[in-house]
């Protein structure tokens, strides 16, 4: 059985090590926070916060305390606030160990597309381009194929890029792939997924 | 010099007019200068360019100036929450310059720090890099981005003292600090003006040198996405 959303998030959480400062994107990446267990992980929210806590209890929402997805959240004992320029200085400056992000397409050179579909409503890249260019390690979590069954793991991205050569690891419902010299290397297969199935669903070159 | 004004309209007197480039603080609807935006609407100034991370929603924030067609151009990173914005953009009535969020923040910071341009890796190999100078440093390619030197900065803080020293609250600090620094004139709205000397000098987030005019008012502080958990889940 391919992994479901929660299993993908749990697998992504395995990438995180004690002491890391991490930025989680919207969607499945947000679920990663539920699976970090006892690890000492500090979550960054790029609108100006380190040490992001869970959603507030009903009635305790604070309009001055939101995450980058504009959702009301809470602070922790370790929380620090700062302005947007400082926030992106720590992102661009490589202080954030990893970003876990969703994607529309990824390719074998590590190019990532996750902000724009030509002809469709463009909302903007937000902080995604800064994150992928700046953080230590970029981990993409997404379904391996789109709703038409076409591979999202490509030889070359067709959509406008968010970053070029920025992706380190891809976690999908079928397994885990690393971006290496010459293509992608299979690191792990989801339980019950064969290598043939992984290869069939992947347009990108898979190297041994 | 007296920095405290009676209301938002008085605080904008002589500094708002057609065609101005305005840097505005806020992220989503959090920490936006809502009273000053209302006053800009009332001023009728048009053909305005806003450097602002977002464009508000239809009936709040910069959205209210889109409804009155006072905005010519937006410099933003994300505009997804505003239907009227999209309508004007798609019909060609409104110009839009997308900036990556960190690039926008740094452009404001740089402008305020007297830096006309800087190099960044953000956006290399994407549409953002098209037409921009590329330069290699230590084997890596960067693109040049320009500082923003705004005619006017409008920001929202939590508290100000009478000399304009500012304290922000939680994530409402966001773009307010870099926006404040890059304006020739910076007008600030706060929830409370406190006597000079009552703020801890070690805890000032933005020194009053950047602040020219201050108003105190009551804020709606609208929540864009109310997310909660139940006590029994904890």
CSV table of C-alpha atoms in Angstrom, one decimal, chain A residues 14-112:
chain,number,residue,atom,x,y,z
A,14,UNK,CA,12.3,11.0,10.4
A,15,UNK,CA,14.4,13.5,8.5
A,16,UNK,CA,14.5,15.8,11.5
A,17,UNK,CA,17.2,15.6,14.1
A,18,UNK,CA,17.4,16.8,17.6
A,19,UNK,CA,18.3,20.5,17.8
A,20,UNK,CA,17.2,21.5,14.3
A,21,UNK,CA,15.4,24.7,13.4
A,22,UNK,CA,12.9,23.8,10.7
A,23,UNK,CA,10.4,25.5,8.4
A,24,UNK,CA,7.3,23.5,7.4
A,25,UNK,CA,5.2,24.5,4.4
A,26,UNK,CA,1.4,24.3,4.0
A,27,UNK,CA,-0.5,21.1,3.5
A,28,UNK,CA,1.1,17.7,4.3
A,29,UNK,CA,4.3,19.4,5.6
A,30,UNK,CA,2.2,21.0,8.3
A,31,UNK,CA,1.3,17.5,9.6
A,32,UNK,CA,5.0,16.7,10.1
A,33,UNK,CA,4.8,18.6,13.4
A,34,UNK,CA,2.6,15.8,14.8
A,35,UNK,CA,5.3,13.2,14.3
A,36,UNK,CA,8.5,14.7,15.7
A,37,UNK,CA,8.0,12.8,19.0
A,38,UNK,CA,10.6,13.6,21.7
A,39,UNK,CA,13.0,15.3,19.3
A,40,UNK,CA,13.9,18.9,20.2
A,41,UNK,CA,12.7,20.7,17.1
A,42,UNK,CA,12.1,24.4,16.8
A,43,UNK,CA,9.6,25.4,14.1
A,44,UNK,CA,10.1,28.7,12.3
A,45,UNK,CA,7.3,30.7,10.8
A,46,UNK,CA,8.6,33.0,8.2
A,47,UNK,CA,6.3,35.9,9.2
A,48,UNK,CA,8.6,36.4,12.2
A,49,UNK,CA,8.6,33.6,14.8
A,50,UNK,CA,10.8,30.8,16.1
A,51,UNK,CA,9.1,28.3,18.4
A,52,UNK,CA,5.7,27.9,16.9
A,53,UNK,CA,3.1,26.3,19.2
A,54,UNK,CA,-0.2,24.5,18.4
A,55,UNK,CA,-3.5,26.1,17.5
A,56,UNK,CA,-5.0,28.1,20.5
A,57,UNK,CA,-8.0,26.8,22.5
A,58,UNK,CA,-11.3,28.2,21.3
A,59,UNK,CA,-11.7,31.7,22.6
A,60,UNK,CA,-8.0,32.3,23.1
A,61,UNK,CA,-7.2,33.3,19.5
A,62,UNK,CA,-4.9,36.3,19.2
A,63,UNK,CA,-5.0,38.4,16.0
A,64,UNK,CA,-1.4,39.4,16.6
A,65,UNK,CA,-0.2,35.8,16.6
A,66,UNK,CA,-0.5,33.9,13.3
A,67,UNK,CA,1.7,31.6,11.3
A,68,UNK,CA,2.7,32.0,7.6
A,69,UNK,CA,-0.5,30.4,6.5
A,70,UNK,CA,-2.3,33.2,8.4
A,71,UNK,CA,-3.8,30.7,10.9
A,72,UNK,CA,-4.0,31.6,14.6
A,73,UNK,CA,-1.4,29.8,16.6
A,74,UNK,CA,0.2,30.0,20.1
A,75,UNK,CA,3.7,30.6,21.5
A,76,UNK,CA,5.9,28.3,23.5
A,77,UNK,CA,8.3,29.1,26.4
A,78,UNK,CA,11.2,29.2,23.8
A,79,UNK,CA,9.4,31.5,21.4
A,80,UNK,CA,11.2,34.5,19.9
A,81,UNK,CA,9.6,37.1,17.6
A,82,UNK,CA,11.3,39.2,15.0
A,83,UNK,CA,10.6,41.3,11.9
A,84,UNK,CA,10.3,39.9,8.3
A,85,UNK,CA,13.8,41.2,7.2
A,86,UNK,CA,15.4,39.3,10.2
A,87,UNK,CA,13.3,36.3,9.4
A,88,UNK,CA,14.5,36.0,5.9
A,89,UNK,CA,18.1,36.9,6.9
A,90,UNK,CA,18.1,33.7,8.9
A,91,UNK,CA,16.6,31.8,6.0
A,92,UNK,CA,18.9,33.2,3.4
A,93,UNK,CA,21.8,33.0,5.7
A,94,UNK,CA,21.5,29.2,6.0
A,95,UNK,CA,20.6,29.2,9.7
A,96,UNK,CA,17.4,27.1,9.1
A,97,UNK,CA,18.5,23.4,8.9
A,98,UNK,CA,15.7,22.2,6.7
A,99,UNK,CA,12.5,23.2,4.9
A,100,UNK,CA,9.8,20.6,4.2
A,101,UNK,CA,7.6,21.8,1.3
A,102,UNK,CA,4.9,20.6,-1.0
A,103,UNK,CA,5.4,20.7,-4.8
A,104,UNK,CA,3.5,20.6,-8.1
A,105,UNK,CA,6.6,19.2,-9.9
A,106,UNK,CA,10.1,18.2,-9.1
A,107,UNK,CA,12.8,17.1,-11.6
A,108,UNK,CA,15.9,15.0,-11.6
A,109,UNK,CA,18.2,18.1,-11.4
A,110,UNK,CA,16.5,19.1,-8.2
A,111,UNK,CA,14.5,21.9,-9.8
A,112,UNK,CA,11.2,22.6,-8.0
